[in-house]
Amino acid sequence: MSIPGTPEQPADLVARLRSTFRTGRTRPLEWRIRQLRQLQALLTDHGGEIADALHTDLRRNEADARSGDIDNTLREIGHTLAHLEEWLRPRPVDVSGIFGPTATAATQYDPLGVVLIIGPWNYPVQLTLVPLAGALAAGNTAVVKPSELAPAASAILARLLPAYLDTDAVAVVEGGVEETTALLAERFDHIFYTGNGTVGRIVMKAAAEHLTPVTLELGGKSPVFVDRDCDLSAIAARLARTKFLNAGQTCVAPDYVLTDPDTARALEPALIEAIADLYGPDPAASPSYSRIINQRHFDRLAALLDSGRLVTGGQRDREDKYIAPTVLAAVKPDAPVMQEEIFGPILPIVTVPGLDEAIDFINKRDKPLALYAFTENETTKQRLAAETSSGALGFGQPIAHLRVPELPFGGVGESGLGAYHGQYSVTTFSHRKARLDVPLG
Ligand code: NAD
């Protein structure tokens, strides 16, 4: 198989990038900074075209395209540019107690070589370019494989990345399973995969053949615990905004609500109002409301709509790939909608007597990518922090942690392996080398 658009075979491509790496060209700080500045320029020069591509693929409106894919990426790159020199500095270690006063030691960050970045379709620009920025900041060469399910975004990345970046160091391969399988047969020095756990396992098995380290940014069901006696209209507004953003196709979107029966009942009208505030009386006509990525995902989601009592929504249109923002109440733990990550605009409300049972409910299931809670009770916050495990824990504002480059972003258990963002991206794409110098004299 050759790479689409070029006669180059995957083995030749990887060999070419590896030979660039061996020249040492990607190591100097100046080269890394130049690539990051070029990525900034790409996003600034072509923001409008990128937003158009996201509209084509996902019917995403321009404001959400800018905040979700462009601004988040620019924030990450800006933060990295501001700190990269300091992050790369070797960290001295005092070894005088072991080897005497003339000995020195340090931890040094080495680039790995050629990395493979496999992106998903839901935030197709952010979720390929933020890992790419980390790989370049760490001094690597990279192959980027965008998702074929967001073809307009994939095409724009394939066109623009070579126009802005060092083409001896960065290549884009478009395509689906066949092209990714061919790439995965090659030896990379790191593979960074974002997507679902089934493919995550395929990636990890292929990587094992070459002992290649992997980062797996996966998904799962991120619960939201709502405590008694909180301001439910404020909670409903934040829940609706983060759940129905991109029609629920966000890896860290709230998946389901866990709360006591009284709060659940009071939350229902608050959610109806919050959804109407966001999308008006007919979300199908709202320019702010996205569509489902394809008919296969539409059919999967349509089959989940009967999983509980319909509070609001439920309307669908297969041709238009439209599913209304939907809230389901009295959802049983064994209902279909509770068996898999929803990744769509359906919000189930599950009731539990209180915090003990909520913690038990969470701990009996896969470790989520994020756990959220609306509570003003410090003991509740401490108990959730101490007694549960999740990629991230957010109080008061779902999704927001991904906008903080100082925080690691990643999952645990079924929700992923490894983390990135900010300095964590640079450590992910580097080897921490131990350096010891014991003079002879
Ligand atoms: P997807 O279908 O676009 O797949 C992701 C990538 O895997 C694509 O590039 C695709 O070409 C490749 N791929 C698909 N099948 C393959 C195979 N058999 N062999 C090799 N490669 C293959 O994306 P998706 O998986 O539908 O994305 C949705 C999932 O991703 C959800 O579970 C979501 O939670 C998760 N996700 C996680 C994050 C995160 O940062 N943790 C971000 C976004 C999405």
Tab-separated table of C-alpha atoms and ligand atoms in Angstrom:
chain	number	residue	atom	x	y	z
A	1	MET	CA	0.000	0.000	0.000
A	2	SER	CA	1.331	3.439	-0.839
A	3	ILE	CA	0.488	6.633	1.004
A	4	PRO	CA	-2.446	8.355	-0.757
A	5	GLY	CA	-1.238	11.264	-2.882
A	6	THR	CA	2.371	9.984	-2.940
A	7	PRO	CA	4.106	6.852	-4.201
A	8	GLU	CA	5.728	6.473	-0.761
A	9	GLN	CA	5.285	3.192	1.136
A	10	PRO	CA	4.810	3.379	4.942
A	11	ALA	CA	8.233	1.743	5.466
A	12	ASP	CA	9.894	4.352	3.220
A	13	LEU	CA	8.075	7.184	4.951
A	14	VAL	CA	9.154	6.055	8.411
A	15	ALA	CA	12.726	5.491	7.164
A	16	ARG	CA	12.778	9.007	5.698
A	17	LEU	CA	11.602	10.609	8.947
A	18	ARG	CA	14.025	8.488	10.933
A	19	SER	CA	16.932	9.615	8.787
A	20	THR	CA	15.901	13.250	9.364
A	21	PHE	CA	15.856	12.548	13.087
A	22	ARG	CA	19.325	10.980	12.929
A	23	THR	CA	20.791	14.128	11.379
A	24	GLY	CA	19.993	15.884	14.668
A	25	ARG	CA	18.033	18.585	12.868
A	26	THR	CA	14.974	18.355	15.145
A	27	ARG	CA	16.933	18.640	18.396
A	28	PRO	CA	17.838	22.353	18.653
A	29	LEU	CA	15.403	24.517	20.601
A	30	GLU	CA	15.236	26.930	17.618
A	31	TRP	CA	13.871	24.222	15.277
A	32	ARG	CA	11.219	23.222	17.807
A	33	ILE	CA	10.154	26.822	18.414
A	34	ARG	CA	9.986	27.462	14.674
A	35	GLN	CA	7.630	24.482	14.171
A	36	LEU	CA	5.381	25.597	17.042
A	37	ARG	CA	5.229	29.157	15.666
A	38	GLN	CA	4.338	27.727	12.262
A	39	LEU	CA	1.504	25.749	13.839
A	40	GLN	CA	0.269	28.983	15.437
A	41	ALA	CA	0.436	30.678	12.030
A	42	LEU	CA	-1.465	27.825	10.368
A	43	LEU	CA	-4.298	28.144	12.883
A	44	THR	CA	-4.406	31.935	12.700
A	45	ASP	CA	-4.147	32.188	8.904
A	46	HIS	CA	-6.722	29.468	8.213
A	47	GLY	CA	-9.135	29.686	11.182
A	48	GLY	CA	-12.069	30.405	8.863
A	49	GLU	CA	-11.353	27.435	6.577
A	50	ILE	CA	-10.887	25.129	9.557
A	51	ALA	CA	-14.222	26.275	11.004
A	52	ASP	CA	-15.853	25.606	7.613
A	53	ALA	CA	-14.405	22.065	7.552
A	54	LEU	CA	-15.805	21.396	11.046
A	55	HIS	CA	-19.168	22.693	9.890
A	56	THR	CA	-19.066	20.306	6.923
A	57	ASP	CA	-18.109	17.298	9.053
A	58	LEU	CA	-20.166	17.982	12.189
A	59	ARG	CA	-22.368	21.022	11.460
A	60	ARG	CA	-20.405	22.725	14.253
A	61	ASN	CA	-20.988	26.474	14.494
A	62	GLU	CA	-18.077	28.868	14.141
A	63	ALA	CA	-17.910	29.910	17.828
A	64	ASP	CA	-17.695	26.278	19.002
A	65	ALA	CA	-15.193	25.449	16.245
A	66	ARG	CA	-13.007	28.326	17.353
A	67	SER	CA	-13.215	27.613	21.080
A	68	GLY	CA	-13.057	23.798	20.819
A	69	ASP	CA	-10.491	23.222	18.093
A	70	ILE	CA	-8.610	26.447	17.390
A	71	ASP	CA	-8.385	28.419	20.660
A	72	ASN	CA	-7.647	25.366	22.819
A	73	THR	CA	-4.821	24.408	20.465
A	74	LEU	CA	-3.428	27.947	20.375
A	75	ARG	CA	-3.546	28.138	24.193
A	76	GLU	CA	-1.569	24.892	24.469
A	77	ILE	CA	1.038	26.022	21.940
A	78	GLY	CA	1.384	29.466	23.572
A	79	HIS	CA	1.916	27.869	26.986
A	80	THR	CA	4.525	25.485	25.551
A	81	LEU	CA	6.403	28.287	23.792
A	82	ALA	CA	6.503	30.273	27.042
A	83	HIS	CA	7.991	27.407	29.067
A	84	LEU	CA	9.768	25.035	26.704
A	85	GLU	CA	13.313	26.183	27.364
A	86	GLU	CA	12.827	25.836	31.116
A	87	TRP	CA	11.151	22.402	30.763
A	88	LEU	CA	14.011	21.054	28.637
A	89	ARG	CA	16.767	22.168	30.988
A	90	PRO	CA	18.593	19.192	32.520
A	91	ARG	CA	17.635	18.728	36.187
A	92	PRO	CA	20.804	18.449	38.309
A	93	VAL	CA	20.928	15.849	41.061
A	94	ASP	CA	23.341	16.066	44.015
A	95	VAL	CA	25.518	12.921	44.018
A	96	SER	CA	28.361	14.284	46.175
A	97	GLY	CA	27.250	12.115	49.083
A	98	ILE	CA	27.809	8.979	46.966
A	99	PHE	CA	30.727	9.853	44.638
A	100	GLY	CA	32.442	12.871	46.244
A	101	PRO	CA	32.319	16.601	45.477
A	102	THR	CA	33.551	16.478	41.846
A	103	ALA	CA	30.859	14.089	40.579
A	104	THR	CA	27.791	15.488	38.843
A	105	ALA	CA	24.486	14.012	37.713
A	106	ALA	CA	21.369	15.203	35.938
A	107	THR	CA	18.127	14.088	34.309
A	108	GLN	CA	18.049	15.036	30.642
A	109	TYR	CA	15.044	14.989	28.275
A	110	ASP	CA	15.854	13.218	24.994
A	111	PRO	CA	13.525	13.148	21.974
A	112	LEU	CA	12.343	9.642	21.067
A	113	GLY	CA	12.586	9.644	17.243
A	114	VAL	CA	9.584	9.025	14.969
A	115	VAL	CA	6.153	9.179	16.574
A	116	LEU	CA	2.759	8.196	15.167
A	117	ILE	CA	-0.303	10.258	16.092
A	118	ILE	CA	-3.691	8.691	15.287
A	119	GLY	CA	-6.536	11.174	15.703
A	120	PRO	CA	-10.309	10.856	16.167
A	121	TRP	CA	-13.149	12.647	14.369
A	122	ASN	CA	-14.908	14.528	17.162
A	123	TYR	CA	-12.406	17.401	17.660
A	124	PRO	CA	-10.293	16.448	14.666
A	125	VAL	CA	-8.007	19.486	14.702
A	126	GLN	CA	-7.354	19.909	18.422
A	127	LEU	CA	-6.887	16.181	19.047
A	128	THR	CA	-4.228	15.824	16.342
A	129	LEU	CA	-2.466	19.188	16.607
A	130	VAL	CA	-2.093	19.331	20.410
A	131	PRO	CA	-0.300	15.934	20.464
A	132	LEU	CA	1.693	17.021	17.398
A	133	ALA	CA	2.765	20.231	19.161
A	134	GLY	CA	3.972	18.094	22.089
A	135	ALA	CA	5.868	15.723	19.795
A	136	LEU	CA	7.605	18.608	17.987
A	137	ALA	CA	8.313	20.504	21.220
A	138	ALA	CA	10.064	17.367	22.447
A	139	GLY	CA	12.203	17.303	19.269
A	140	ASN	CA	10.631	14.385	17.386
A	141	THR	CA	9.586	13.758	13.823
A	142	ALA	CA	5.947	12.690	13.382
A	143	VAL	CA	3.414	10.933	11.194
A	144	VAL	CA	-0.106	12.285	11.665
A	145	LYS	CA	-3.087	10.073	10.748
A	146	PRO	CA	-6.336	12.078	11.026
A	147	SER	CA	-9.683	10.292	11.254
A	148	GLU	CA	-11.329	9.366	7.973
A	149	LEU	CA	-14.721	9.934	9.622
A	150	ALA	CA	-14.140	13.712	9.559
A	151	PRO	CA	-13.002	13.915	5.898
A	152	ALA	CA	-13.082	17.699	5.509
A	153	ALA	CA	-10.879	18.201	8.587
A	154	SER	CA	-8.585	15.378	7.465
A	155	ALA	CA	-8.179	16.987	4.021
A	156	ILE	CA	-7.382	20.403	5.437
A	157	LEU	CA	-4.732	18.961	7.773
A	158	ALA	CA	-3.203	17.007	4.873
A	159	ARG	CA	-3.035	20.194	2.807
A	160	LEU	CA	-1.882	22.688	5.430
A	161	LEU	CA	0.564	20.800	7.653
A	162	PRO	CA	3.089	20.241	4.833
A	163	ALA	CA	2.721	23.889	3.794
A	164	TYR	CA	3.692	25.143	7.269
A	165	LEU	CA	5.937	22.509	8.843
A	166	ASP	CA	9.289	20.939	8.001
A	167	THR	CA	8.228	18.257	5.483
A	168	ASP	CA	11.328	16.167	6.187
A	169	ALA	CA	10.091	15.835	9.762
A	170	VAL	CA	6.279	15.791	9.602
A	171	ALA	CA	4.009	13.811	7.272
A	172	VAL	CA	0.255	13.380	7.098
A	173	VAL	CA	-1.260	10.066	6.033
A	174	GLU	CA	-4.972	10.152	5.274
A	175	GLY	CA	-7.111	7.044	5.322
A	176	GLY	CA	-8.948	4.521	7.457
A	177	VAL	CA	-8.400	1.025	8.777
A	178	GLU	CA	-6.249	-0.177	5.870
A	179	GLU	CA	-3.828	2.743	5.981
A	180	THR	CA	-3.648	2.729	9.792
A	181	THR	CA	-3.024	-1.017	9.858
A	182	ALA	CA	-0.174	-0.591	7.368
A	183	LEU	CA	1.356	2.195	9.451
A	184	LEU	CA	1.025	0.160	12.652
A	185	ALA	CA	3.175	-2.594	11.145
A	186	GLU	CA	6.135	-0.191	11.171
A	187	ARG	CA	8.393	0.489	14.129
A	188	PHE	CA	7.695	3.844	15.760
A	189	ASP	CA	9.298	5.262	18.886
A	190	HIS	CA	5.954	6.263	20.377
A	191	ILE	CA	2.321	5.874	19.316
A	192	PHE	CA	-0.263	8.376	20.515
A	193	TYR	CA	-3.797	7.161	19.862
A	194	THR	CA	-7.093	8.940	20.596
A	195	GLY	CA	-10.318	7.034	20.080
A	196	ASN	CA	-12.186	4.021	21.388
A	197	GLY	CA	-10.872	1.174	23.535
A	198	THR	CA	-11.415	-1.546	20.931
A	199	VAL	CA	-9.020	0.120	18.512
A	200	GLY	CA	-6.836	1.107	21.489
A	201	ARG	CA	-6.241	-2.614	22.057
A	202	ILE	CA	-5.339	-3.109	18.366
A	203	VAL	CA	-2.850	-0.240	18.614
A	204	MET	CA	-1.311	-1.597	21.800
A	205	LYS	CA	-0.916	-5.098	20.334
A	206	ALA	CA	0.778	-3.701	17.204
A	207	ALA	CA	3.032	-1.538	19.393
A	208	ALA	CA	3.983	-4.546	21.522
A	209	GLU	CA	5.608	-6.184	18.461
A	210	HIS	CA	8.225	-3.421	18.493
A	211	LEU	CA	8.155	-2.659	22.244
A	212	THR	CA	6.896	0.793	21.289
A	213	PRO	CA	5.467	2.852	24.157
A	214	VAL	CA	1.891	4.075	23.706
A	215	THR	CA	-0.372	6.781	24.979
A	216	LEU	CA	-4.034	5.797	24.706
A	217	GLU	CA	-6.555	8.616	25.079
A	218	LEU	CA	-9.819	6.672	25.298
A	219	GLY	CA	-13.342	7.339	26.497
A	220	GLY	CA	-15.963	5.826	28.766
A	221	LYS	CA	-18.959	6.900	30.816
A	222	SER	CA	-18.171	10.077	32.774
A	223	PRO	CA	-20.691	10.393	35.633
A	224	VAL	CA	-22.024	13.599	37.203
A	225	PHE	CA	-23.020	13.436	40.864
A	226	VAL	CA	-25.542	16.112	41.841
A	227	ASP	CA	-25.804	16.749	45.577
A	228	ARG	CA	-28.943	17.830	47.444
A	229	ASP	CA	-29.712	21.492	48.065
A	230	CYS	CA	-27.666	23.043	45.255
A	231	ASP	CA	-28.761	25.718	42.786
A	232	LEU	CA	-30.372	23.452	40.197
A	233	SER	CA	-30.925	26.060	37.519
A	234	ALA	CA	-27.188	26.935	37.533
A	235	ILE	CA	-26.326	23.220	37.493
A	236	ALA	CA	-28.759	22.496	34.647
A	237	ALA	CA	-27.285	25.339	32.569
A	238	ARG	CA	-23.728	23.976	32.934
A	239	LEU	CA	-24.835	20.367	32.438
A	240	ALA	CA	-26.818	21.134	29.286
A	241	ARG	CA	-24.049	23.241	27.762
A	242	THR	CA	-21.345	20.587	28.301
A	243	LYS	CA	-23.504	17.543	27.550
A	244	PHE	CA	-25.043	18.822	24.312
A	245	LEU	CA	-21.948	20.610	22.980
A	246	ASN	CA	-21.064	18.962	19.625
A	247	ALA	CA	-24.298	16.911	20.072
A	248	GLY	CA	-22.718	15.032	22.970
A	249	GLN	CA	-19.745	13.840	20.902
A	250	THR	CA	-17.100	14.991	23.381
A	251	CYS	CA	-14.905	12.453	25.164
A	252	VAL	CA	-15.158	14.270	28.510
A	253	ALA	CA	-18.865	15.164	28.173
A	254	PRO	CA	-21.051	14.270	31.147
A	255	ASP	CA	-22.410	10.820	30.299
A	256	TYR	CA	-25.114	10.387	32.956
A	257	VAL	CA	-26.412	12.039	36.135
A	258	LEU	CA	-26.366	10.275	39.498
A	259	THR	CA	-28.542	11.866	42.153
A	260	ASP	CA	-31.185	11.212	44.802
A	261	PRO	CA	-34.871	10.887	43.726
A	262	ASP	CA	-35.972	14.332	45.036
A	263	THR	CA	-33.141	16.176	43.309
A	264	ALA	CA	-33.747	14.146	40.132
A	265	ARG	CA	-37.390	15.301	40.003
A	266	ALA	CA	-36.442	18.941	40.583
A	267	LEU	CA	-33.663	18.759	37.976
A	268	GLU	CA	-36.061	17.734	35.172
A	269	PRO	CA	-37.786	21.121	34.615
A	270	ALA	CA	-34.461	22.924	35.125
A	271	LEU	CA	-32.900	20.870	32.303
A	272	ILE	CA	-35.880	21.486	29.983
A	273	GLU	CA	-35.441	25.215	30.537
A	274	ALA	CA	-31.651	25.118	30.108
A	275	ILE	CA	-31.943	23.254	26.788
A	276	ALA	CA	-34.539	25.737	25.517
A	277	ASP	CA	-32.244	28.624	26.548
A	278	LEU	CA	-29.395	27.124	24.538
A	279	TYR	CA	-31.181	25.946	21.391
A	280	GLY	CA	-34.646	27.564	21.354
A	281	PRO	CA	-37.943	25.714	20.909
A	282	ASP	CA	-36.661	23.661	17.936
A	283	PRO	CA	-32.984	22.625	18.274
A	284	ALA	CA	-33.097	21.230	14.706
A	285	ALA	CA	-33.344	24.824	13.502
A	286	SER	CA	-30.660	26.174	15.825
A	287	PRO	CA	-27.346	27.147	14.202
A	288	SER	CA	-25.657	26.193	17.498
A	289	TYR	CA	-26.628	22.529	17.483
A	290	SER	CA	-24.356	19.913	15.826
A	291	ARG	CA	-25.252	16.712	13.984
A	292	ILE	CA	-24.241	13.097	14.571
A	293	ILE	CA	-21.077	12.193	12.662
A	294	ASN	CA	-22.644	9.445	10.509
A	295	GLN	CA	-25.658	7.152	10.075
A	296	ARG	CA	-23.987	4.259	11.898
A	297	HIS	CA	-23.622	6.338	15.062
A	298	PHE	CA	-27.138	7.752	14.486
A	299	ASP	CA	-28.598	4.210	14.465
A	300	ARG	CA	-26.601	3.250	17.565
A	301	LEU	CA	-27.926	6.305	19.431
A	302	ALA	CA	-31.515	5.970	18.162
A	303	ALA	CA	-31.615	2.484	19.723
A	304	LEU	CA	-30.830	4.010	23.148
A	305	LEU	CA	-33.689	6.511	23.176
A	306	ASP	CA	-36.169	4.105	24.835
A	307	SER	CA	-33.954	3.468	27.842
A	308	GLY	CA	-36.047	5.497	30.315
A	309	ARG	CA	-38.939	7.956	30.792
A	310	LEU	CA	-38.644	10.742	28.196
A	311	VAL	CA	-38.311	14.135	29.937
A	312	THR	CA	-37.527	16.154	26.825
A	313	GLY	CA	-36.239	15.543	23.286
A	314	GLY	CA	-36.398	12.194	21.532
A	315	GLN	CA	-37.028	13.673	18.063
A	316	ARG	CA	-34.762	12.347	15.326
A	317	ASP	CA	-34.183	12.597	11.587
A	318	ARG	CA	-31.925	9.977	10.048
A	319	GLU	CA	-31.384	11.829	6.757
A	320	ASP	CA	-30.237	14.936	8.626
A	321	LYS	CA	-28.320	12.866	11.260
A	322	TYR	CA	-30.246	14.897	13.856
A	323	ILE	CA	-31.066	13.710	17.364
A	324	ALA	CA	-32.639	16.297	19.665
A	325	PRO	CA	-31.076	17.069	23.048
A	326	THR	CA	-32.719	14.321	25.090
A	327	VAL	CA	-33.126	13.753	28.821
A	328	LEU	CA	-34.261	10.371	30.151
A	329	ALA	CA	-35.410	9.904	33.762
A	330	ALA	CA	-35.877	6.814	35.947
A	331	VAL	CA	-33.149	5.025	34.003
A	332	LYS	CA	-32.292	1.609	35.433
A	333	PRO	CA	-28.633	0.591	35.757
A	334	ASP	CA	-29.262	-2.326	33.396
A	335	ALA	CA	-30.882	-0.150	30.668
A	336	PRO	CA	-29.139	-0.202	27.252
A	337	VAL	CA	-28.068	3.448	27.596
A	338	MET	CA	-26.072	2.540	30.730
A	339	GLN	CA	-24.085	-0.278	29.075
A	340	GLU	CA	-21.749	1.778	26.861
A	341	GLU	CA	-20.352	5.288	26.472
A	342	ILE	CA	-23.224	7.287	24.939
A	343	PHE	CA	-21.164	9.760	22.872
A	344	GLY	CA	-24.340	11.503	21.752
A	345	PRO	CA	-27.036	13.929	22.959
A	346	ILE	CA	-28.814	11.656	25.463
A	347	LEU	CA	-28.616	12.416	29.192
A	348	PRO	CA	-29.884	9.632	31.480
A	349	ILE	CA	-30.706	10.390	35.107
A	350	VAL	CA	-30.066	7.470	37.459
A	351	THR	CA	-31.186	7.708	41.070
A	352	VAL	CA	-29.311	6.497	44.132
A	353	PRO	CA	-30.246	7.086	47.794
A	354	GLY	CA	-27.145	9.165	48.564
A	355	LEU	CA	-23.385	9.659	48.347
A	356	ASP	CA	-22.403	6.191	49.649
A	357	GLU	CA	-24.421	4.485	46.936
A	358	ALA	CA	-23.183	6.935	44.283
A	359	ILE	CA	-19.567	6.103	45.148
A	360	ASP	CA	-20.399	2.419	45.095
A	361	PHE	CA	-22.132	2.807	41.700
A	362	ILE	CA	-19.081	4.552	40.213
A	363	ASN	CA	-16.581	2.080	41.675
A	364	LYS	CA	-18.453	-0.950	40.331
A	365	ARG	CA	-17.925	0.289	36.770
A	366	ASP	CA	-14.917	1.074	34.546
A	367	LYS	CA	-12.771	3.960	35.745
A	368	PRO	CA	-14.144	7.013	33.914
A	369	LEU	CA	-12.195	9.571	31.891
A	370	ALA	CA	-13.744	12.249	34.120
A	371	LEU	CA	-15.921	12.301	37.208
A	372	TYR	CA	-17.892	15.463	37.891
A	373	ALA	CA	-19.814	16.599	40.942
A	374	PHE	CA	-22.007	19.547	41.796
A	375	THR	CA	-21.778	19.955	45.547
A	376	GLU	CA	-20.934	22.649	48.046
A	377	ASN	CA	-20.061	20.156	50.728
A	378	GLU	CA	-16.304	19.892	51.386
A	379	THR	CA	-16.613	16.429	52.960
A	380	THR	CA	-18.394	15.187	49.831
A	381	LYS	CA	-15.602	16.608	47.665
A	382	GLN	CA	-12.957	14.968	49.827
A	383	ARG	CA	-14.746	11.629	49.822
A	384	LEU	CA	-15.120	11.641	46.016
A	385	ALA	CA	-11.434	12.546	45.661
A	386	ALA	CA	-10.282	9.837	48.066
A	387	GLU	CA	-12.716	7.013	47.320
A	388	THR	CA	-12.990	7.003	43.507
A	389	SER	CA	-10.554	6.742	40.582
A	390	SER	CA	-10.963	8.666	37.298
A	391	GLY	CA	-8.793	10.427	34.716
A	392	ALA	CA	-9.903	13.780	36.109
A	393	LEU	CA	-12.196	15.008	38.892
A	394	GLY	CA	-14.143	18.206	38.266
A	395	PHE	CA	-16.322	20.110	40.712
A	396	GLY	CA	-18.794	22.676	39.414
A	397	GLN	CA	-17.745	22.850	35.756
A	398	PRO	CA	-17.622	19.767	33.509
A	399	ILE	CA	-15.065	19.623	30.658
A	400	ALA	CA	-13.169	22.720	31.879
A	401	HIS	CA	-10.057	20.875	33.109
A	402	LEU	CA	-8.965	20.266	29.518
A	403	ARG	CA	-8.508	24.007	29.075
A	404	VAL	CA	-5.814	24.161	31.763
A	405	PRO	CA	-2.414	23.309	30.219
A	406	GLU	CA	-0.861	22.889	33.671
A	407	LEU	CA	-3.135	19.883	34.355
A	408	PRO	CA	-2.401	16.423	32.907
A	409	PHE	CA	-5.115	15.236	30.509
A	410	GLY	CA	-5.643	11.491	30.250
A	411	GLY	CA	-7.536	8.477	31.504
A	412	VAL	CA	-6.959	5.584	33.863
A	413	GLY	CA	-7.850	1.925	33.367
A	414	GLU	CA	-10.393	1.550	30.548
A	415	SER	CA	-10.394	5.325	29.933
A	416	GLY	CA	-6.764	5.425	28.879
A	417	LEU	CA	-3.082	5.125	29.483
A	418	GLY	CA	-0.725	8.084	29.885
A	419	ALA	CA	-1.461	11.788	29.705
A	420	TYR	CA	-0.534	14.964	27.852
A	421	HIS	CA	-1.021	18.764	27.692
A	422	GLY	CA	1.620	21.337	28.550
A	423	GLN	CA	4.705	19.922	30.206
A	424	TYR	CA	3.079	16.464	30.330
A	425	SER	CA	3.134	16.395	26.502
A	426	VAL	CA	6.866	17.045	26.490
A	427	THR	CA	7.552	14.297	29.032
A	428	THR	CA	5.251	11.908	27.132
A	429	PHE	CA	7.242	12.376	23.919
A	430	SER	CA	10.681	12.328	25.609
A	431	HIS	CA	12.946	9.837	27.286
A	432	ARG	CA	14.187	10.931	30.713
A	433	LYS	CA	17.843	9.996	30.500
A	434	ALA	CA	19.981	9.606	33.601
A	435	ARG	CA	23.398	11.256	33.163
A	436	LEU	CA	26.209	10.640	35.651
A	437	ASP	CA	29.792	11.956	35.458
A	438	VAL	CA	32.362	10.641	37.944
A	439	PRO	CA	35.760	12.225	37.122
A	440	LEU	CA	38.840	9.988	37.188
A	441	GLY	CA	41.017	12.383	39.125
B	1	NAD	P1	-12.449	7.049	15.079
B	1	NAD	O1	-13.436	6.056	14.582
B	1	NAD	O2	-12.182	8.278	14.299
B	1	NAD	O3	-11.122	6.236	15.352
B	1	NAD	C1	-9.961	6.862	15.807
B	1	NAD	C2	-8.817	6.500	14.887
B	1	NAD	O4	-8.619	5.083	14.868
B	1	NAD	C3	-9.038	6.936	13.443
B	1	NAD	O5	-7.896	7.619	12.989
B	1	NAD	C4	-9.286	5.637	12.720
B	1	NAD	O6	-8.844	5.648	11.376
B	1	NAD	C5	-8.480	4.651	13.527
B	1	NAD	N1	-9.014	3.292	13.422
B	1	NAD	C6	-10.322	2.917	13.401
B	1	NAD	N2	-10.422	1.562	13.304
B	1	NAD	C7	-9.155	1.068	13.268
B	1	NAD	C8	-8.605	-0.253	13.197
B	1	NAD	N3	-9.379	-1.340	13.135
B	1	NAD	N4	-7.262	-0.373	13.185
B	1	NAD	C9	-6.477	0.712	13.252
B	1	NAD	N5	-6.945	1.982	13.333
B	1	NAD	C10	-8.263	2.175	13.338
B	1	NAD	O7	-12.831	7.567	16.516
B	1	NAD	P2	-13.737	6.861	17.603
B	1	NAD	O8	-13.031	5.740	18.224
B	1	NAD	O9	-15.136	6.649	17.104
B	1	NAD	O10	-13.793	8.091	18.632
B	1	NAD	C11	-14.693	8.079	19.648
B	1	NAD	C12	-14.077	7.524	20.915
B	1	NAD	O11	-12.876	8.241	21.186
B	1	NAD	C13	-14.949	7.703	22.119
B	1	NAD	O12	-14.848	6.572	22.918
B	1	NAD	C14	-14.332	8.909	22.805
B	1	NAD	O13	-14.601	8.984	24.177
B	1	NAD	C15	-12.901	8.706	22.522
B	1	NAD	N6	-12.178	9.973	22.581
B	1	NAD	C16	-11.270	10.149	23.567
B	1	NAD	C17	-10.610	11.360	23.677
B	1	NAD	C18	-9.598	11.608	24.735
B	1	NAD	O14	-8.919	12.618	24.647
B	1	NAD	N7	-9.435	10.745	25.709
B	1	NAD	C19	-10.876	12.380	22.766
B	1	NAD	C20	-11.812	12.138	21.761
B	1	NAD	C21	-12.449	10.926	21.660
